[in-house]
């Protein structure tokens, strides 16, 4: 069964450092997403990406964040200068081209900023 | 403000019983709803979805009910099993958007 894969599973970084979280969406999907979940809280939308550009973003997705699809398979989230409050689980998801179809989530990357 | 929320933070049921998890939403423009299951340390896993032109949809052991009049969504799990223990989130999106808005989650605990 096709799945969304994320690497690494756990990333520890020092405050102020840049991190790149990587995702391989399901191969025939057209929409890609990043969500985050702070420990014990609900899942929050960050950004959606379609046709090589951002289609939606939330207030959380400020200038410290960027996304990229560097090749035909990877989708990355970069945080330029991490803050303590960026510590969370980051989930990548993808969905097909039709409207109102379910998004499939990866297993997440746990980011710990120290 | 706009929100999708859950009534009960924790639900404890006996194995074999039916479970009902509830969710309220506030935006009448919401037109697509999904239930996700999240096990500890894992990503949300799709369970079932429903569009706003329906009021009921059934899957394997699960049923989702949508009441648009009172903006209420429920997930019914028949013959609950220990493997159903997880946090359940409702999520919605609105016409023209792809972003999902998640509720705050209900933890389902199945007692053997």
PDB file of C-alpha atoms in Angstrom:
ATOM      1  CA  UNK A   1       0.000   0.000   0.000  1.00  0.00           C
ATOM      2  CA  UNK A   2       1.472   3.385  -0.946  1.00  0.00           C
ATOM      3  CA  UNK A   3       2.407   5.611   1.961  1.00  0.00           C
ATOM      4  CA  UNK A   4       3.909   8.955   2.809  1.00  0.00           C
ATOM      5  CA  UNK A   5       7.402   8.596   4.239  1.00  0.00           C
ATOM      6  CA  UNK A   6       9.242  11.125   6.351  1.00  0.00           C
ATOM      7  CA  UNK A   7      12.838  11.452   7.441  1.00  0.00           C
ATOM      8  CA  UNK A   8      14.306  11.748   9.955  1.00  0.00           C
ATOM      9  CA  UNK A   9      11.956  10.332  12.554  1.00  0.00           C
ATOM     10  CA  UNK A  10      13.568  12.483  15.224  1.00  0.00           C
ATOM     11  CA  UNK A  11      15.664  15.628  14.845  1.00  0.00           C
ATOM     12  CA  UNK A  12      17.350  17.470  17.675  1.00  0.00           C
ATOM     13  CA  UNK A  13      18.714  20.902  16.905  1.00  0.00           C
ATOM     14  CA  UNK A  14      20.042  23.898  18.738  1.00  0.00           C
ATOM     15  CA  UNK A  15      18.035  27.082  18.840  1.00  0.00           C
ATOM     16  CA  UNK A  16      18.904  29.323  15.923  1.00  0.00           C
ATOM     17  CA  UNK A  17      19.969  26.499  13.656  1.00  0.00           C
ATOM     18  CA  UNK A  18      18.354  25.641  10.350  1.00  0.00           C
ATOM     19  CA  UNK A  19      16.582  22.324   9.898  1.00  0.00           C
ATOM     20  CA  UNK A  20      15.193  20.586   6.850  1.00  0.00           C
ATOM     21  CA  UNK A  21      12.483  17.992   7.236  1.00  0.00           C
ATOM     22  CA  UNK A  22      12.023  15.631   4.340  1.00  0.00           C
ATOM     23  CA  UNK A  23       9.015  13.857   2.918  1.00  0.00           C
ATOM     24  CA  UNK A  24       8.263  11.572   0.024  1.00  0.00           C
ATOM     25  CA  UNK A  25       4.537  11.918  -0.787  1.00  0.00           C
ATOM     26  CA  UNK A  26       2.487   9.227  -2.480  1.00  0.00           C
ATOM     27  CA  UNK A  27       3.675   9.131  -6.049  1.00  0.00           C
ATOM     28  CA  UNK A  28       0.510  10.002  -7.993  1.00  0.00           C
ATOM     29  CA  UNK A  29      -0.685  12.665  -5.581  1.00  0.00           C
ATOM     30  CA  UNK A  30      -0.735  16.304  -6.599  1.00  0.00           C
ATOM     31  CA  UNK A  31      -1.257  18.175  -3.339  1.00  0.00           C
ATOM     32  CA  UNK A  32       1.279  18.193  -0.546  1.00  0.00           C
ATOM     33  CA  UNK A  33       0.976  19.531   2.965  1.00  0.00           C
ATOM     34  CA  UNK A  34       2.817  20.153   6.169  1.00  0.00           C
ATOM     35  CA  UNK A  35       1.072  20.073   9.516  1.00  0.00           C
ATOM     36  CA  UNK A  36       2.459  20.258  12.998  1.00  0.00           C
ATOM     37  CA  UNK A  37       1.335  18.957  16.353  1.00  0.00           C
ATOM     38  CA  UNK A  38       2.719  20.373  19.555  1.00  0.00           C
ATOM     39  CA  UNK A  39       2.800  17.719  22.266  1.00  0.00           C
ATOM     40  CA  UNK A  40      -0.681  17.052  23.611  1.00  0.00           C
ATOM     41  CA  UNK A  41      -2.370  19.483  21.262  1.00  0.00           C
ATOM     42  CA  UNK A  42      -4.310  19.221  18.050  1.00  0.00           C
ATOM     43  CA  UNK A  43      -2.891  18.971  14.586  1.00  0.00           C
ATOM     44  CA  UNK A  44      -2.405  22.382  12.960  1.00  0.00           C
ATOM     45  CA  UNK A  45      -2.174  23.194   9.272  1.00  0.00           C
ATOM     46  CA  UNK A  46       0.971  24.930   8.085  1.00  0.00           C
ATOM     47  CA  UNK A  47       1.025  24.970   4.304  1.00  0.00           C
ATOM     48  CA  UNK A  48      -0.250  23.317   1.151  1.00  0.00           C
ATOM     49  CA  UNK A  49       1.665  23.037  -2.098  1.00  0.00           C
ATOM     50  CA  UNK A  50       0.415  22.403  -5.609  1.00  0.00           C
ATOM     51  CA  UNK A  51       1.922  22.771  -9.032  1.00  0.00           C
ATOM     52  CA  UNK A  52       5.254  23.887  -7.566  1.00  0.00           C
ATOM     53  CA  UNK A  53       3.863  26.714  -5.520  1.00  0.00           C
ATOM     54  CA  UNK A  54       2.230  27.382  -2.189  1.00  0.00           C
ATOM     55  CA  UNK A  55      -1.550  27.288  -2.518  1.00  0.00           C
ATOM     56  CA  UNK A  56      -2.462  28.004   1.091  1.00  0.00           C
ATOM     57  CA  UNK A  57      -0.630  28.808   4.286  1.00  0.00           C
ATOM     58  CA  UNK A  58      -1.566  29.492   7.867  1.00  0.00           C
ATOM     59  CA  UNK A  59      -0.492  32.247  10.215  1.00  0.00           C
ATOM     60  CA  UNK A  60       2.023  29.848  11.714  1.00  0.00           C
ATOM     61  CA  UNK A  61       3.857  29.607   8.398  1.00  0.00           C
ATOM     62  CA  UNK A  62       5.853  32.824   8.677  1.00  0.00           C
ATOM     63  CA  UNK A  63       9.069  33.908   6.975  1.00  0.00           C
ATOM     64  CA  UNK A  64      11.085  31.390   8.992  1.00  0.00           C
ATOM     65  CA  UNK A  65       9.421  28.572   7.086  1.00  0.00           C
ATOM     66  CA  UNK A  66       9.782  27.553   3.478  1.00  0.00           C
ATOM     67  CA  UNK A  67       8.836  24.543   1.386  1.00  0.00           C
ATOM     68  CA  UNK A  68      10.364  23.095  -1.695  1.00  0.00           C
ATOM     69  CA  UNK A  69       9.907  20.237  -4.101  1.00  0.00           C
ATOM     70  CA  UNK A  70      13.502  19.876  -5.249  1.00  0.00           C
ATOM     71  CA  UNK A  71      12.840  16.909  -7.523  1.00  0.00           C
ATOM     72  CA  UNK A  72      10.001  14.689  -8.624  1.00  0.00           C
ATOM     73  CA  UNK A  73       9.674  12.814  -5.390  1.00  0.00           C
ATOM     74  CA  UNK A  74      10.770  14.847  -2.366  1.00  0.00           C
ATOM     75  CA  UNK A  75       8.943  17.606  -0.531  1.00  0.00           C
ATOM     76  CA  UNK A  76      10.816  19.505   2.152  1.00  0.00           C
ATOM     77  CA  UNK A  77      10.057  21.897   4.976  1.00  0.00           C
ATOM     78  CA  UNK A  78      12.851  24.234   6.037  1.00  0.00           C
ATOM     79  CA  UNK A  79      12.907  26.200   9.247  1.00  0.00           C
ATOM     80  CA  UNK A  80      15.616  28.832   8.936  1.00  0.00           C
ATOM     81  CA  UNK A  81      16.286  29.772  12.544  1.00  0.00           C
ATOM     82  CA  UNK A  82      14.615  27.407  14.940  1.00  0.00           C
ATOM     83  CA  UNK A  83      13.032  28.586  18.163  1.00  0.00           C
ATOM     84  CA  UNK A  84      12.177  26.585  21.246  1.00  0.00           C
ATOM     85  CA  UNK A  85       8.500  26.842  20.383  1.00  0.00           C
ATOM     86  CA  UNK A  86       9.103  25.109  17.057  1.00  0.00           C
ATOM     87  CA  UNK A  87       9.478  21.856  18.974  1.00  0.00           C
ATOM     88  CA  UNK A  88       6.658  19.630  17.734  1.00  0.00           C
ATOM     89  CA  UNK A  89       5.775  16.681  15.563  1.00  0.00           C
ATOM     90  CA  UNK A  90       5.765  17.709  11.924  1.00  0.00           C
ATOM     91  CA  UNK A  91       3.560  15.705   9.613  1.00  0.00           C
ATOM     92  CA  UNK A  92       3.730  15.638   5.876  1.00  0.00           C
ATOM     93  CA  UNK A  93       0.596  14.660   3.962  1.00  0.00           C
ATOM     94  CA  UNK A  94      -0.487  14.300   0.383  1.00  0.00           C
ATOM     95  CA  UNK A  95      -3.758  13.987  -1.473  1.00  0.00           C
ATOM     96  CA  UNK A  96      -4.989  13.376  -4.993  1.00  0.00           C
ATOM     97  CA  UNK A  97      -6.119  15.953  -7.497  1.00  0.00           C
ATOM     98  CA  UNK A  98      -9.857  15.842  -6.930  1.00  0.00           C
ATOM     99  CA  UNK A  99     -11.499  18.164  -4.453  1.00  0.00           C
ATOM    100  CA  UNK A 100     -12.516  16.768  -1.089  1.00  0.00           C
ATOM    101  CA  UNK A 101     -10.340  13.699  -1.069  1.00  0.00           C
ATOM    102  CA  UNK A 102      -8.641  12.440   2.015  1.00  0.00           C
ATOM    103  CA  UNK A 103      -5.124  13.436   2.898  1.00  0.00           C
ATOM    104  CA  UNK A 104      -2.727  10.639   3.812  1.00  0.00           C
ATOM    105  CA  UNK A 105      -0.263  11.421   6.545  1.00  0.00           C
ATOM    106  CA  UNK A 106       3.267  10.280   7.170  1.00  0.00           C
ATOM    107  CA  UNK A 107       4.521   9.037  10.502  1.00  0.00           C
ATOM    108  CA  UNK A 108       5.957  12.413  11.383  1.00  0.00           C
ATOM    109  CA  UNK A 109       9.283  13.928  12.371  1.00  0.00           C
ATOM    110  CA  UNK A 110       9.698  14.842  15.998  1.00  0.00           C
ATOM    111  CA  UNK A 111      11.640  18.097  16.113  1.00  0.00           C
ATOM    112  CA  UNK A 112      13.231  19.016  19.416  1.00  0.00           C
ATOM    113  CA  UNK A 113      14.825  22.438  19.693  1.00  0.00           C
ATOM    114  CA  UNK A 114      17.200  22.818  22.634  1.00  0.00           C
TER     115      UNK A 114
ATOM    116  CA  UNK B   1     -14.609  32.271  15.957  1.00  0.00           C
ATOM    117  CA  UNK B   2     -14.459  29.406  13.535  1.00  0.00           C
ATOM    118  CA  UNK B   3     -13.654  26.135  15.181  1.00  0.00           C
ATOM    119  CA  UNK B   4     -13.968  22.428  15.075  1.00  0.00           C
ATOM    120  CA  UNK B   5     -14.085  20.918  18.529  1.00  0.00           C
ATOM    121  CA  UNK B   6     -14.781  17.767  20.448  1.00  0.00           C
ATOM    122  CA  UNK B   7     -17.151  17.431  23.388  1.00  0.00           C
ATOM    123  CA  UNK B   8     -15.301  14.791  25.457  1.00  0.00           C
ATOM    124  CA  UNK B   9     -11.556  14.554  25.944  1.00  0.00           C
ATOM    125  CA  UNK B  10     -11.578  10.899  27.077  1.00  0.00           C
ATOM    126  CA  UNK B  11     -13.995   8.063  26.428  1.00  0.00           C
ATOM    127  CA  UNK B  12     -13.633   4.732  28.178  1.00  0.00           C
ATOM    128  CA  UNK B  13     -15.592   1.719  26.925  1.00  0.00           C
ATOM    129  CA  UNK B  14     -15.632  -2.003  27.477  1.00  0.00           C
ATOM    130  CA  UNK B  15     -14.395  -4.287  24.730  1.00  0.00           C
ATOM    131  CA  UNK B  16     -17.311  -5.309  22.545  1.00  0.00           C
ATOM    132  CA  UNK B  17     -19.380  -2.239  23.307  1.00  0.00           C
ATOM    133  CA  UNK B  18     -20.208   0.403  20.737  1.00  0.00           C
ATOM    134  CA  UNK B  19     -18.396   3.740  20.959  1.00  0.00           C
ATOM    135  CA  UNK B  20     -19.666   7.131  19.940  1.00  0.00           C
ATOM    136  CA  UNK B  21     -17.284  10.050  19.555  1.00  0.00           C
ATOM    137  CA  UNK B  22     -18.745  13.489  18.956  1.00  0.00           C
ATOM    138  CA  UNK B  23     -17.539  16.616  17.236  1.00  0.00           C
ATOM    139  CA  UNK B  24     -19.013  20.073  16.762  1.00  0.00           C
ATOM    140  CA  UNK B  25     -18.118  22.524  14.065  1.00  0.00           C
ATOM    141  CA  UNK B  26     -19.066  26.149  13.811  1.00  0.00           C
ATOM    142  CA  UNK B  27     -18.595  27.108  10.187  1.00  0.00           C
ATOM    143  CA  UNK B  28     -21.592  26.476   7.982  1.00  0.00           C
ATOM    144  CA  UNK B  29     -19.279  26.660   4.962  1.00  0.00           C
ATOM    145  CA  UNK B  30     -17.631  23.390   5.995  1.00  0.00           C
ATOM    146  CA  UNK B  31     -18.472  20.858   3.328  1.00  0.00           C
ATOM    147  CA  UNK B  32     -16.163  17.924   3.862  1.00  0.00           C
ATOM    148  CA  UNK B  33     -15.431  16.069   7.073  1.00  0.00           C
ATOM    149  CA  UNK B  34     -12.955  13.380   7.972  1.00  0.00           C
ATOM    150  CA  UNK B  35     -12.322  11.247  11.014  1.00  0.00           C
ATOM    151  CA  UNK B  36      -8.722  10.367  11.761  1.00  0.00           C
ATOM    152  CA  UNK B  37      -7.292   7.928  14.264  1.00  0.00           C
ATOM    153  CA  UNK B  38      -3.945   8.660  15.824  1.00  0.00           C
ATOM    154  CA  UNK B  39      -2.035   6.052  17.771  1.00  0.00           C
ATOM    155  CA  UNK B  40       0.791   7.054  20.037  1.00  0.00           C
ATOM    156  CA  UNK B  41       3.839   8.210  18.095  1.00  0.00           C
ATOM    157  CA  UNK B  42       2.173   7.856  14.718  1.00  0.00           C
ATOM    158  CA  UNK B  43       0.584  10.115  12.165  1.00  0.00           C
ATOM    159  CA  UNK B  44      -3.162  10.549  11.723  1.00  0.00           C
ATOM    160  CA  UNK B  45      -4.715   7.602   9.937  1.00  0.00           C
ATOM    161  CA  UNK B  46      -7.779   8.100   7.760  1.00  0.00           C
ATOM    162  CA  UNK B  47     -10.882   6.287   9.004  1.00  0.00           C
ATOM    163  CA  UNK B  48     -13.862   7.620   7.120  1.00  0.00           C
ATOM    164  CA  UNK B  49     -15.078  10.772   5.439  1.00  0.00           C
ATOM    165  CA  UNK B  50     -18.393  12.358   4.575  1.00  0.00           C
ATOM    166  CA  UNK B  51     -19.448  15.182   2.314  1.00  0.00           C
ATOM    167  CA  UNK B  52     -22.008  17.754   3.307  1.00  0.00           C
ATOM    168  CA  UNK B  53     -24.587  16.425   0.856  1.00  0.00           C
ATOM    169  CA  UNK B  54     -24.842  13.256   2.950  1.00  0.00           C
ATOM    170  CA  UNK B  55     -25.990  12.649   6.511  1.00  0.00           C
ATOM    171  CA  UNK B  56     -24.678   9.135   7.033  1.00  0.00           C
ATOM    172  CA  UNK B  57     -21.892   6.993   5.713  1.00  0.00           C
ATOM    173  CA  UNK B  58     -20.844   3.526   6.761  1.00  0.00           C
ATOM    174  CA  UNK B  59     -17.575   1.720   6.618  1.00  0.00           C
ATOM    175  CA  UNK B  60     -16.267  -1.427   8.163  1.00  0.00           C
ATOM    176  CA  UNK B  61     -17.410  -1.259  11.818  1.00  0.00           C
ATOM    177  CA  UNK B  62     -17.573   2.545  11.610  1.00  0.00           C
ATOM    178  CA  UNK B  63     -20.378   4.942  10.817  1.00  0.00           C
ATOM    179  CA  UNK B  64     -20.192   8.691  10.515  1.00  0.00           C
ATOM    180  CA  UNK B  65     -23.285  10.796  11.042  1.00  0.00           C
ATOM    181  CA  UNK B  66     -23.545  14.422  10.003  1.00  0.00           C
ATOM    182  CA  UNK B  67     -26.215  16.770  11.302  1.00  0.00           C
ATOM    183  CA  UNK B  68     -25.839  20.021   9.436  1.00  0.00           C
ATOM    184  CA  UNK B  69     -28.713  21.660  11.271  1.00  0.00           C
ATOM    185  CA  UNK B  70     -26.836  21.625  14.559  1.00  0.00           C
ATOM    186  CA  UNK B  71     -23.359  21.394  13.002  1.00  0.00           C
ATOM    187  CA  UNK B  72     -22.569  18.105  14.657  1.00  0.00           C
ATOM    188  CA  UNK B  73     -20.554  15.117  13.528  1.00  0.00           C
ATOM    189  CA  UNK B  74     -20.228  11.755  15.213  1.00  0.00           C
ATOM    190  CA  UNK B  75     -18.186   8.609  14.751  1.00  0.00           C
ATOM    191  CA  UNK B  76     -19.691   5.331  15.811  1.00  0.00           C
ATOM    192  CA  UNK B  77     -17.465   2.309  16.243  1.00  0.00           C
ATOM    193  CA  UNK B  78     -19.243  -1.019  16.515  1.00  0.00           C
ATOM    194  CA  UNK B  79     -17.923  -3.811  18.726  1.00  0.00           C
ATOM    195  CA  UNK B  80     -14.994  -1.768  19.959  1.00  0.00           C
ATOM    196  CA  UNK B  81     -11.721  -3.661  20.179  1.00  0.00           C
ATOM    197  CA  UNK B  82      -8.529  -2.995  22.140  1.00  0.00           C
ATOM    198  CA  UNK B  83      -6.857  -2.028  18.859  1.00  0.00           C
ATOM    199  CA  UNK B  84      -9.309   0.852  18.575  1.00  0.00           C
ATOM    200  CA  UNK B  85      -7.670   2.574  21.537  1.00  0.00           C
ATOM    201  CA  UNK B  86      -6.261   5.824  20.179  1.00  0.00           C
ATOM    202  CA  UNK B  87      -6.987   9.529  19.894  1.00  0.00           C
ATOM    203  CA  UNK B  88      -9.680  10.347  17.374  1.00  0.00           C
ATOM    204  CA  UNK B  89      -9.783  13.663  15.562  1.00  0.00           C
ATOM    205  CA  UNK B  90     -12.472  15.125  13.420  1.00  0.00           C
ATOM    206  CA  UNK B  91     -11.287  17.432  10.683  1.00  0.00           C
ATOM    207  CA  UNK B  92     -13.037  19.590   8.157  1.00  0.00           C
ATOM    208  CA  UNK B  93     -12.367  21.710   5.186  1.00  0.00           C
ATOM    209  CA  UNK B  94     -14.340  24.252   3.303  1.00  0.00           C
ATOM    210  CA  UNK B  95     -15.187  24.616  -0.319  1.00  0.00           C
ATOM    211  CA  UNK B  96     -12.248  25.907  -2.277  1.00  0.00           C
ATOM    212  CA  UNK B  97      -9.722  25.078   0.396  1.00  0.00           C
ATOM    213  CA  UNK B  98      -7.412  22.152   0.926  1.00  0.00           C
ATOM    214  CA  UNK B  99      -6.311  22.905   4.445  1.00  0.00           C
ATOM    215  CA  UNK B 100      -7.842  20.673   7.085  1.00  0.00           C
ATOM    216  CA  UNK B 101      -8.929  22.155  10.396  1.00  0.00           C
ATOM    217  CA  UNK B 102      -8.605  19.584  13.147  1.00  0.00           C
ATOM    218  CA  UNK B 103     -10.551  19.299  16.339  1.00  0.00           C
ATOM    219  CA  UNK B 104      -8.832  18.884  19.675  1.00  0.00           C
ATOM    220  CA  UNK B 105      -9.184  15.101  19.850  1.00  0.00           C
ATOM    221  CA  UNK B 106     -10.911  12.471  21.976  1.00  0.00           C
ATOM    222  CA  UNK B 107      -8.939   9.690  23.579  1.00  0.00           C
ATOM    223  CA  UNK B 108     -10.731   6.344  23.328  1.00  0.00           C
ATOM    224  CA  UNK B 109      -9.708   3.782  25.913  1.00  0.00           C
ATOM    225  CA  UNK B 110     -10.978   0.244  25.442  1.00  0.00           C
ATOM    226  CA  UNK B 111     -11.062  -1.836  28.592  1.00  0.00           C
ATOM    227  CA  UNK B 112     -10.613  -5.606  28.083  1.00  0.00           C
TER     228      UNK B 112
END
